[in-house]
Tab-separated table of C-alpha atoms and ligand atoms in Angstrom:
chain	number	residue	atom	x	y	z
A	1	UNK	CA	137.552	110.792	123.322
A	2	UNK	CA	135.019	112.570	121.080
A	3	UNK	CA	132.920	115.205	122.805
A	4	UNK	CA	129.277	114.166	123.189
A	5	UNK	CA	127.085	116.011	120.677
A	6	UNK	CA	123.923	117.382	122.212
A	7	UNK	CA	122.568	119.113	119.149
A	8	UNK	CA	119.726	117.748	117.028
A	9	UNK	CA	121.147	115.553	114.224
A	10	UNK	CA	121.891	117.192	110.873
A	11	UNK	CA	118.773	117.522	108.748
A	12	UNK	CA	116.383	117.390	111.706
A	13	UNK	CA	114.759	120.274	113.519
A	14	UNK	CA	112.951	120.745	116.775
A	15	UNK	CA	109.407	121.923	116.243
A	16	UNK	CA	109.291	124.633	118.898
A	17	UNK	CA	105.903	126.051	119.946
A	18	UNK	CA	105.661	128.726	117.226
A	19	UNK	CA	106.069	126.023	114.567
A	20	UNK	CA	104.353	123.157	116.376
A	21	UNK	CA	101.275	125.358	116.702
A	22	UNK	CA	101.110	125.706	112.912
A	23	UNK	CA	101.497	121.927	112.523
A	24	UNK	CA	98.613	121.343	114.936
A	25	UNK	CA	96.535	123.975	113.169
A	26	UNK	CA	97.076	122.170	109.847
A	27	UNK	CA	96.150	118.856	111.455
A	28	UNK	CA	92.857	120.342	112.625
A	29	UNK	CA	92.185	121.758	109.145
A	30	UNK	CA	92.952	118.312	107.674
A	31	UNK	CA	90.792	116.395	110.163
A	32	UNK	CA	87.821	118.604	109.522
A	33	UNK	CA	88.137	118.695	105.743
A	34	UNK	CA	89.152	115.075	105.152
A	35	UNK	CA	86.231	113.821	107.263
A	36	UNK	CA	83.854	115.730	104.959
A	37	UNK	CA	85.314	113.749	102.061
A	38	UNK	CA	84.795	110.437	103.880
A	39	UNK	CA	88.352	109.820	105.077
A	40	UNK	CA	89.196	108.096	108.344
A	41	UNK	CA	92.446	108.339	110.306
A	42	UNK	CA	95.129	105.658	110.226
A	43	UNK	CA	98.483	105.373	112.000
A	44	UNK	CA	101.015	102.854	110.701
A	45	UNK	CA	104.419	102.178	112.331
A	46	UNK	CA	107.207	104.637	111.583
A	47	UNK	CA	109.389	101.684	110.581
A	48	UNK	CA	108.663	98.711	108.369
A	49	UNK	CA	110.458	95.698	106.965
A	50	UNK	CA	112.806	97.178	104.369
A	51	UNK	CA	111.157	95.151	101.572
A	52	UNK	CA	107.925	97.151	101.946
A	53	UNK	CA	109.717	100.218	100.586
A	54	UNK	CA	112.147	98.492	98.233
A	55	UNK	CA	109.304	96.663	96.489
A	56	UNK	CA	106.700	99.392	96.969
A	57	UNK	CA	108.655	102.488	95.929
A	58	UNK	CA	110.980	100.713	93.496
A	59	UNK	CA	114.628	99.726	93.562
A	60	UNK	CA	115.677	102.177	90.844
A	61	UNK	CA	114.337	105.258	92.688
A	62	UNK	CA	116.553	107.775	94.487
A	63	UNK	CA	114.627	107.111	97.690
A	64	UNK	CA	115.415	103.393	97.767
A	65	UNK	CA	118.834	103.701	96.161
A	66	UNK	CA	120.270	106.505	98.282
A	67	UNK	CA	117.972	107.951	100.886
A	68	UNK	CA	116.654	105.272	103.213
A	69	UNK	CA	117.508	104.964	106.898
A	70	UNK	CA	117.983	101.199	106.952
A	71	UNK	CA	119.421	99.166	109.813
A	72	UNK	CA	119.425	95.678	111.208
A	73	UNK	CA	117.470	95.339	114.429
A	74	UNK	CA	118.577	93.170	117.334
A	75	UNK	CA	116.619	90.259	115.858
A	76	UNK	CA	118.598	90.458	112.617
A	77	UNK	CA	115.702	91.934	110.566
A	78	UNK	CA	116.339	94.639	108.013
A	79	UNK	CA	114.253	97.598	109.124
A	80	UNK	CA	113.739	100.970	107.441
A	81	UNK	CA	112.374	104.228	108.839
A	82	UNK	CA	109.496	105.117	106.515
A	83	UNK	CA	110.546	107.523	103.765
A	84	UNK	CA	106.865	108.115	102.887
A	85	UNK	CA	103.423	106.916	103.901
A	86	UNK	CA	101.857	105.265	100.846
A	87	UNK	CA	103.719	101.937	100.903
A	88	UNK	CA	103.067	101.542	104.654
A	89	UNK	CA	99.377	102.379	104.408
A	90	UNK	CA	98.854	100.046	101.452
A	91	UNK	CA	100.697	97.291	103.359
A	92	UNK	CA	98.353	97.884	106.300
A	93	UNK	CA	95.229	97.929	104.105
A	94	UNK	CA	96.205	94.576	102.645
A	95	UNK	CA	97.283	93.046	105.956
A	96	UNK	CA	93.927	93.908	107.500
A	97	UNK	CA	91.821	93.117	104.445
A	98	UNK	CA	90.284	96.584	104.309
A	99	UNK	CA	89.463	96.205	100.613
A	100	UNK	CA	88.085	92.641	100.813
A	101	UNK	CA	85.174	91.926	98.421
A	102	UNK	CA	85.753	95.021	96.352
A	103	UNK	CA	85.175	97.399	99.287
A	104	UNK	CA	86.745	100.818	98.999
A	105	UNK	CA	88.544	102.597	101.811
A	106	UNK	CA	89.660	106.182	102.365
A	107	UNK	CA	92.386	106.837	104.922
A	108	UNK	CA	94.424	109.836	106.035
A	109	UNK	CA	97.609	110.022	108.053
A	110	UNK	CA	100.179	112.414	109.407
A	111	UNK	CA	103.583	112.147	110.968
A	112	UNK	CA	107.332	112.152	110.432
A	113	UNK	CA	109.035	110.620	107.384
A	114	UNK	CA	112.770	110.039	106.928
A	115	UNK	CA	114.993	110.485	103.898
A	116	UNK	CA	118.760	110.854	103.934
A	117	UNK	CA	118.862	113.850	101.585
A	118	UNK	CA	121.208	116.827	101.435
A	119	UNK	CA	119.525	119.309	103.780
A	120	UNK	CA	118.570	122.757	102.476
A	121	UNK	CA	115.669	125.176	102.917
A	122	UNK	CA	112.506	123.055	102.729
A	123	UNK	CA	114.437	119.789	102.597
A	124	UNK	CA	115.193	117.904	105.793
A	125	UNK	CA	116.056	114.346	106.769
A	126	UNK	CA	113.135	114.039	109.116
A	127	UNK	CA	110.154	115.848	107.675
A	128	UNK	CA	106.454	115.825	108.399
A	129	UNK	CA	103.702	114.863	106.009
A	130	UNK	CA	99.937	114.896	105.954
A	131	UNK	CA	98.528	112.504	103.372
A	132	UNK	CA	95.519	110.564	102.129
A	133	UNK	CA	95.203	107.208	100.386
A	134	UNK	CA	92.023	105.977	98.673
A	135	UNK	CA	91.893	102.314	97.730
A	136	UNK	CA	89.461	100.489	95.469
A	137	UNK	CA	88.447	103.367	93.173
A	138	UNK	CA	89.325	103.261	89.490
A	139	UNK	CA	87.036	105.987	88.132
A	140	UNK	CA	88.542	109.290	87.000
A	141	UNK	CA	86.097	111.100	89.290
A	142	UNK	CA	88.197	109.697	92.152
A	143	UNK	CA	91.329	111.310	90.710
A	144	UNK	CA	89.549	114.637	90.368
A	145	UNK	CA	88.180	114.306	93.904
A	146	UNK	CA	91.612	113.635	95.418
A	147	UNK	CA	93.119	116.569	93.535
A	148	UNK	CA	90.213	118.847	94.483
A	149	UNK	CA	90.639	117.758	98.109
A	150	UNK	CA	94.311	118.677	98.083
A	151	UNK	CA	93.603	122.112	96.610
A	152	UNK	CA	90.809	122.654	99.152
A	153	UNK	CA	93.226	121.795	101.932
A	154	UNK	CA	95.616	124.530	100.820
A	155	UNK	CA	92.724	126.977	100.639
A	156	UNK	CA	91.411	126.042	104.092
A	157	UNK	CA	94.956	126.323	105.455
A	158	UNK	CA	94.999	129.926	104.229
A	159	UNK	CA	97.364	129.669	101.241
A	160	UNK	CA	96.114	131.960	98.482
A	161	UNK	CA	95.344	130.007	95.280
A	162	UNK	CA	97.216	132.527	93.143
A	163	UNK	CA	100.457	131.551	94.870
A	164	UNK	CA	100.020	127.895	93.866
A	165	UNK	CA	100.478	125.971	90.647
A	166	UNK	CA	98.810	122.610	90.174
A	167	UNK	CA	100.678	120.474	87.641
A	168	UNK	CA	99.121	117.291	86.262
A	169	UNK	CA	100.162	114.556	83.857
A	170	UNK	CA	99.406	110.959	82.981
A	171	UNK	CA	102.279	108.491	82.943
A	172	UNK	CA	100.285	105.605	81.468
A	173	UNK	CA	100.084	102.050	82.668
A	174	UNK	CA	101.737	98.665	82.123
A	175	UNK	CA	100.474	98.634	78.526
A	176	UNK	CA	101.828	101.905	77.220
A	177	UNK	CA	104.601	102.850	79.627
A	178	UNK	CA	107.121	100.062	78.865
A	179	UNK	CA	107.083	101.003	75.185
A	180	UNK	CA	107.517	104.656	76.109
A	181	UNK	CA	110.336	103.828	78.551
A	182	UNK	CA	112.194	102.161	75.697
A	183	UNK	CA	111.562	105.161	73.464
A	184	UNK	CA	112.992	107.497	76.113
A	185	UNK	CA	115.944	105.200	76.839
A	186	UNK	CA	116.712	105.298	73.129
A	187	UNK	CA	116.281	109.095	73.058
A	188	UNK	CA	118.721	109.455	75.984
A	189	UNK	CA	121.304	107.211	74.315
A	190	UNK	CA	121.106	109.188	71.102
A	191	UNK	CA	121.575	112.479	73.032
A	192	UNK	CA	124.159	111.137	75.490
A	193	UNK	CA	126.678	113.817	74.531
A	194	UNK	CA	124.324	116.615	75.675
A	195	UNK	CA	123.142	115.031	78.929
A	196	UNK	CA	124.745	114.666	82.357
A	197	UNK	CA	126.288	111.341	83.440
A	198	UNK	CA	123.411	110.618	85.802
A	199	UNK	CA	120.819	110.997	83.019
A	200	UNK	CA	122.824	108.770	80.694
A	201	UNK	CA	122.980	106.148	83.439
A	202	UNK	CA	119.213	106.498	83.880
A	203	UNK	CA	118.673	105.228	80.336
A	204	UNK	CA	119.512	101.805	81.714
A	205	UNK	CA	117.781	102.031	85.118
A	206	UNK	CA	114.889	104.498	85.200
A	207	UNK	CA	114.778	106.518	81.959
A	208	UNK	CA	111.690	108.612	82.851
A	209	UNK	CA	113.554	110.122	85.810
A	210	UNK	CA	115.734	111.998	83.313
A	211	UNK	CA	112.751	114.384	83.017
A	212	UNK	CA	113.343	115.290	86.668
A	213	UNK	CA	116.994	116.318	86.266
A	214	UNK	CA	117.641	119.796	87.673
A	215	UNK	CA	120.464	120.453	85.186
A	216	UNK	CA	119.391	123.222	82.735
A	217	UNK	CA	121.104	121.535	79.755
A	218	UNK	CA	119.366	118.238	80.474
A	219	UNK	CA	116.026	120.006	80.871
A	220	UNK	CA	116.372	121.605	77.454
A	221	UNK	CA	117.241	118.290	75.798
A	222	UNK	CA	114.507	116.355	77.625
A	223	UNK	CA	112.029	119.088	76.678
A	224	UNK	CA	112.413	117.880	73.095
A	225	UNK	CA	111.878	114.196	73.938
A	226	UNK	CA	108.709	112.419	72.745
A	227	UNK	CA	105.910	112.998	75.251
A	228	UNK	CA	104.048	110.162	76.870
A	229	UNK	CA	100.702	111.900	76.650
A	230	UNK	CA	100.973	111.505	72.858
A	231	UNK	CA	101.673	107.785	73.229
A	232	UNK	CA	99.188	106.751	75.898
A	233	UNK	CA	97.125	103.654	75.126
A	234	UNK	CA	93.432	104.304	74.447
A	235	UNK	CA	92.304	103.432	77.976
A	236	UNK	CA	94.892	105.675	79.624
A	237	UNK	CA	94.173	108.514	77.209
A	238	UNK	CA	90.431	108.254	77.923
A	239	UNK	CA	91.078	108.135	81.682
A	240	UNK	CA	93.324	111.198	81.556
A	241	UNK	CA	90.807	113.122	79.435
A	242	UNK	CA	88.057	112.275	81.921
A	243	UNK	CA	90.178	113.420	84.887
A	244	UNK	CA	90.577	116.803	83.189
A	245	UNK	CA	86.857	116.992	82.336
A	246	UNK	CA	86.028	116.364	85.982
A	247	UNK	CA	88.517	118.945	87.222
A	248	UNK	CA	87.041	121.459	84.781
A	249	UNK	CA	83.525	120.570	85.952
A	250	UNK	CA	84.334	121.613	89.523
A	251	UNK	CA	86.473	124.604	88.597
A	252	UNK	CA	89.893	123.274	89.659
A	253	UNK	CA	92.419	124.926	87.367
A	254	UNK	CA	95.612	123.077	86.460
A	255	UNK	CA	98.616	123.178	84.183
A	256	UNK	CA	99.443	120.116	82.123
A	257	UNK	CA	103.114	119.268	82.515
A	258	UNK	CA	104.116	116.412	80.193
A	259	UNK	CA	107.500	116.155	81.944
A	260	UNK	CA	106.018	115.534	85.389
A	261	UNK	CA	106.982	111.941	86.298
A	262	UNK	CA	107.466	112.037	90.111
A	263	UNK	CA	110.132	110.149	92.002
A	264	UNK	CA	108.326	106.984	93.050
A	265	UNK	CA	107.907	103.941	90.810
A	266	UNK	CA	104.449	102.872	91.926
A	267	UNK	CA	102.570	105.512	89.954
A	268	UNK	CA	100.283	104.663	87.034
A	269	UNK	CA	98.217	107.106	84.983
A	270	UNK	CA	97.444	110.335	86.880
A	271	UNK	CA	100.265	112.154	88.657
A	272	UNK	CA	100.142	115.670	90.089
A	273	UNK	CA	102.198	118.115	92.097
A	274	UNK	CA	101.551	121.488	93.687
A	275	UNK	CA	104.256	124.117	93.665
A	276	UNK	CA	104.193	127.237	95.791
A	277	UNK	CA	105.723	130.657	95.244
A	278	UNK	CA	108.560	131.909	97.366
A	279	UNK	CA	110.180	128.577	98.256
A	280	UNK	CA	113.280	128.504	96.079
A	281	UNK	CA	114.486	125.159	94.758
A	282	UNK	CA	112.204	122.984	96.898
A	283	UNK	CA	108.926	124.384	95.651
A	284	UNK	CA	106.790	121.207	95.657
A	285	UNK	CA	104.579	121.482	98.707
A	286	UNK	CA	102.680	118.349	97.861
A	287	UNK	CA	102.160	115.680	95.273
A	288	UNK	CA	100.548	112.405	94.530
A	289	UNK	CA	98.918	110.215	91.979
A	290	UNK	CA	97.377	106.890	91.116
A	291	UNK	CA	99.055	103.552	91.873
A	292	UNK	CA	96.818	100.837	90.459
A	293	UNK	CA	99.385	98.018	90.694
A	294	UNK	CA	100.790	98.590	94.181
A	295	UNK	CA	98.458	96.223	96.035
A	296	UNK	CA	99.485	93.428	93.650
A	297	UNK	CA	103.156	94.161	94.320
A	298	UNK	CA	102.410	93.245	97.942
A	299	UNK	CA	100.652	90.041	96.880
A	300	UNK	CA	97.036	91.289	96.974
A	301	UNK	CA	94.240	91.180	94.414
A	302	UNK	CA	94.327	93.903	91.747
A	303	UNK	CA	93.052	97.001	93.594
A	304	UNK	CA	93.311	100.538	92.267
A	305	UNK	CA	94.638	103.216	94.577
A	306	UNK	CA	95.531	106.881	94.671
A	307	UNK	CA	96.457	109.608	97.094
A	308	UNK	CA	98.656	112.564	97.903
A	309	UNK	CA	100.974	113.825	100.602
A	310	UNK	CA	102.034	117.335	101.482
A	311	UNK	CA	105.161	118.367	103.276
A	312	UNK	CA	104.762	120.421	106.427
A	313	UNK	CA	108.137	122.200	106.296
A	314	UNK	CA	107.367	123.566	102.836
A	315	UNK	CA	103.785	124.400	103.794
A	316	UNK	CA	105.194	126.394	106.695
A	317	UNK	CA	107.576	128.291	104.409
A	318	UNK	CA	104.772	128.903	101.897
A	319	UNK	CA	102.479	130.244	104.623
A	320	UNK	CA	105.272	132.491	105.871
A	321	UNK	CA	106.048	133.744	102.348
A	322	UNK	CA	102.345	134.521	101.879
A	323	UNK	CA	102.280	136.395	105.203
A	324	UNK	CA	99.660	134.069	106.688
A	325	UNK	CA	99.703	133.982	110.474
A	326	UNK	CA	98.192	131.261	112.572
A	327	UNK	CA	96.607	133.017	115.545
A	328	UNK	CA	98.301	132.336	118.842
A	329	UNK	CA	95.726	131.158	121.380
A	330	UNK	CA	95.666	133.008	124.723
A	331	UNK	CA	97.934	131.190	127.134
A	332	UNK	CA	96.056	132.748	130.020
A	333	UNK	CA	92.760	134.618	129.937
A	334	UNK	CA	93.033	134.979	133.682
A	335	UNK	CA	96.066	135.144	135.981
A	336	UNK	CA	95.655	134.235	139.637
A	337	UNK	CA	98.044	136.313	141.767
A	338	UNK	CA	98.507	136.031	145.507
A	339	UNK	CA	99.416	139.054	147.590
A	340	UNK	CA	101.374	136.995	150.134
A	341	UNK	CA	103.366	133.769	149.618
A	342	UNK	CA	101.368	131.915	152.305
A	343	UNK	CA	98.270	131.864	150.072
A	344	UNK	CA	99.835	129.616	147.411
A	345	UNK	CA	97.447	126.721	148.066
A	346	UNK	CA	94.392	129.010	147.937
A	347	UNK	CA	95.653	130.504	144.679
A	348	UNK	CA	96.244	127.027	143.272
A	349	UNK	CA	92.723	125.874	144.245
A	350	UNK	CA	91.175	128.934	142.563
A	351	UNK	CA	93.284	128.438	139.428
A	352	UNK	CA	92.066	124.837	139.201
A	353	UNK	CA	88.471	125.983	139.747
A	354	UNK	CA	88.809	128.338	136.759
A	355	UNK	CA	90.344	125.621	134.591
A	356	UNK	CA	87.530	123.242	135.543
A	357	UNK	CA	85.249	125.966	134.210
A	358	UNK	CA	87.217	125.888	130.905
A	359	UNK	CA	88.860	129.245	131.485
A	360	UNK	CA	92.528	129.419	130.466
A	361	UNK	CA	94.079	130.274	133.820
A	362	UNK	CA	97.670	130.518	134.997
A	363	UNK	CA	99.433	131.182	138.305
A	364	UNK	CA	102.973	131.589	139.581
A	365	UNK	CA	104.924	128.542	140.795
A	366	UNK	CA	108.192	130.334	141.470
A	367	UNK	CA	107.419	132.324	144.607
A	368	UNK	CA	107.448	135.657	142.745
A	369	UNK	CA	106.522	138.969	144.403
A	370	UNK	CA	103.103	140.442	143.622
A	371	UNK	CA	104.714	143.006	141.325
A	372	UNK	CA	106.527	140.280	139.403
A	373	UNK	CA	103.333	138.213	139.197
A	374	UNK	CA	101.515	141.190	137.655
A	375	UNK	CA	104.284	141.472	135.058
A	376	UNK	CA	103.851	137.822	134.137
A	377	UNK	CA	100.081	138.367	133.875
A	378	UNK	CA	100.768	141.178	131.399
A	379	UNK	CA	103.242	139.116	129.403
A	380	UNK	CA	100.742	136.241	129.093
A	381	UNK	CA	98.086	138.655	127.859
A	382	UNK	CA	95.683	137.940	130.746
A	383	UNK	CA	92.449	139.935	130.483
A	384	UNK	CA	91.765	139.657	134.210
A	385	UNK	CA	93.765	139.078	137.361
A	386	UNK	CA	92.235	137.334	140.326
A	387	UNK	CA	93.929	138.750	143.417
A	388	UNK	CA	94.059	136.380	146.367
A	389	UNK	CA	94.776	138.262	149.617
A	390	UNK	CA	94.314	137.474	153.326
A	391	UNK	CA	91.294	139.809	153.772
A	392	UNK	CA	89.508	138.468	150.722
A	393	UNK	CA	90.163	134.828	151.640
A	394	UNK	CA	88.890	135.432	155.172
A	395	UNK	CA	85.622	136.658	153.616
A	396	UNK	CA	85.463	133.767	151.094
A	397	UNK	CA	86.197	136.243	148.325
A	398	UNK	CA	88.781	137.394	145.771
A	399	UNK	CA	89.407	140.710	144.020
A	400	UNK	CA	88.886	140.722	140.277
A	401	UNK	CA	90.954	143.257	138.359
A	402	UNK	CA	90.176	144.125	134.744
A	403	UNK	CA	93.618	144.548	133.178
A	404	UNK	CA	92.348	146.947	130.512
A	405	UNK	CA	90.253	149.344	132.605
A	406	UNK	CA	92.062	148.584	135.905
A	407	UNK	CA	88.593	148.394	137.550
A	408	UNK	CA	88.428	146.143	140.581
A	409	UNK	CA	85.549	144.325	142.236
A	410	UNK	CA	85.185	141.873	145.092
A	411	UNK	CA	83.633	138.546	144.080
A	412	UNK	CA	82.622	135.515	146.160
A	413	UNK	CA	84.921	132.584	145.365
A	414	UNK	CA	81.815	130.484	144.689
A	415	UNK	CA	80.789	132.932	141.930
A	416	UNK	CA	84.146	133.665	140.400
A	417	UNK	CA	83.739	131.373	137.383
A	418	UNK	CA	80.321	132.789	136.481
A	419	UNK	CA	81.426	136.383	136.909
A	420	UNK	CA	84.450	135.735	134.700
A	421	UNK	CA	82.308	134.066	132.032
A	422	UNK	CA	80.296	137.245	131.720
A	423	UNK	CA	83.278	139.535	131.879
A	424	UNK	CA	85.200	137.517	129.269
A	425	UNK	CA	82.128	137.316	127.015
A	426	UNK	CA	81.986	141.149	127.066
A	427	UNK	CA	85.666	141.326	126.115
A	428	UNK	CA	85.211	138.882	123.229
A	429	UNK	CA	82.075	140.689	121.997
A	430	UNK	CA	84.000	143.977	121.948
A	431	UNK	CA	86.843	142.311	120.037
A	432	UNK	CA	84.426	140.765	117.525
A	433	UNK	CA	82.734	144.175	116.999
A	434	UNK	CA	86.126	145.800	116.456
A	435	UNK	CA	86.952	143.141	113.881
A	436	UNK	CA	83.632	143.649	112.092
A	437	UNK	CA	84.169	147.431	112.110
A	438	UNK	CA	87.617	146.895	110.610
A	439	UNK	CA	86.146	144.688	107.865
A	440	UNK	CA	83.338	147.207	107.164
A	441	UNK	CA	85.862	149.998	107.133
A	442	UNK	CA	88.148	148.226	104.701
A	443	UNK	CA	85.212	147.582	102.359
A	444	UNK	CA	84.430	151.306	102.285
A	445	UNK	CA	87.954	152.055	101.109
B	1	LIG	P1	106.627	112.917	97.609
B	1	LIG	O1	106.465	113.843	96.452
B	1	LIG	O2	107.881	112.134	97.689
B	1	LIG	O3	105.378	111.954	97.584
B	1	LIG	O4	106.465	113.733	98.951
B	1	LIG	C1	105.329	114.552	99.183
B	1	LIG	C2	105.754	115.875	99.761
B	1	LIG	O5	106.545	115.666	100.921
B	1	LIG	C3	106.632	116.706	98.849
B	1	LIG	O6	105.848	117.434	97.928
B	1	LIG	C4	107.307	117.632	99.852
B	1	LIG	O7	106.452	118.711	100.190
B	1	LIG	C5	107.467	116.731	101.056
B	1	LIG	N1	108.852	116.214	101.128
B	1	LIG	C6	109.388	115.163	100.475
B	1	LIG	N2	110.679	115.014	100.815
B	1	LIG	C7	110.979	115.976	101.707
B	1	LIG	C8	112.152	116.344	102.442
B	1	LIG	N3	113.286	115.669	102.362
B	1	LIG	N4	112.066	117.438	103.262
B	1	LIG	C9	110.922	118.133	103.390
B	1	LIG	N5	109.786	117.812	102.735
B	1	LIG	C10	109.807	116.758	101.901
B	1	LIG	C11	105.131	111.003	98.511
B	1	LIG	O8	105.701	110.913	99.562
B	1	LIG	C12	103.977	110.104	98.146
B	1	LIG	N6	103.829	109.101	99.227
B	1	LIG	C13	102.708	110.905	97.946
B	1	LIG	C14	101.554	110.040	97.598
B	1	LIG	C15	100.564	109.648	98.444
B	1	LIG	N7	101.305	109.500	96.431
B	1	LIG	C16	100.207	108.774	96.503
B	1	LIG	N8	99.753	108.831	97.725
């Protein structure tokens, strides 16, 4: 019989506290920033009817063709774990009529996505995204706003702008793209000898994806292919020009990449991607674009849409490569230690009293000796220890020890929260002054 396997499945990873803390930090940054841009939170199911993705993302894409976690549920339905958030959110918007009567809606989401890809650094089978979707807005100012929002997110998250590249392109719409697709299919056929098998096959299925081939030879050949930006219809050309004007107006710098096509079929007109330094092959930390026909694919009225999503695993690597540290919050500002085991309940009651007063407090639940408790207090970085001993308790008091100065004072239990507020405020003021001195000092240099 096969041995049971108790390791996380290939391509998945546990987010242990040092990583989960960064995820939660990014969620807070997103909540704060996205709200300022008028976005509201949305949570859709992590699985959908398979058709949502097949029709939404497109049958000829790698995601639908090779990467979906699809299974039949016990009711005989074909179900797929979401490989991305856009199709689900648009399905939800339509199902709940959020864009009825021409209303617009701005939504953001976060959570795990699933793609059966070959795992490597920055590429996993369960990965975590933060994304936004804006429905009902056709104007190019909306494109510039979404792009500016994404760049602001990276800045607020602490990623230096000089380590990022924003690539933009327009891939046209149903008027100009079909003609261009044929042109590229023809180009691929006439260069079949110099392209890989996959690219040659793409001429018949999804010719624009040949621009995405990682093969150096294919990249060189496709670099000489006719570019869509030269063949956009007048409306798409004007829209693209206006997106750039609006980005320029607010000082968002970008690089035009005429080969940027992105791997999902729903895009129309604007597409964009952000690449970060120091990530190796998987350098796209986020991407998005406009999808003006997606609502119709799901049977709704024509409704423009656009959005972006960023990948947490790659954000984490980019933050690491840039040397950005997310501060670790104190686990315990105060440790409550008892001098004898019999005072466990008293120690517990005092710990709870401190927590009720919003002080981060911790105690021992393993019957440790006083010496061992003091070691734990040190390890947790506690600024103060509240010592609970028989004499103190008899007098309705505790001893407060400052872990830095080692000073001790007796305090009435009734006053312990207030005394600690003051003592902790002094500690934080000192720390803030030290930080300011450091900043002043560094400016002098
Ligand atoms: P996407 O480019 O497929 O777009 O994914 C967005 C980001 O998710 C990527 O830039 C990358 O950081 C991350 N990502 C994708 N696949 C993986 C993976 N296997 N492992 C780790 N990270 C990954 C979308 O998903 C679109 N829904 C974005 C969008 C929103 N477009 C319009 N609205």
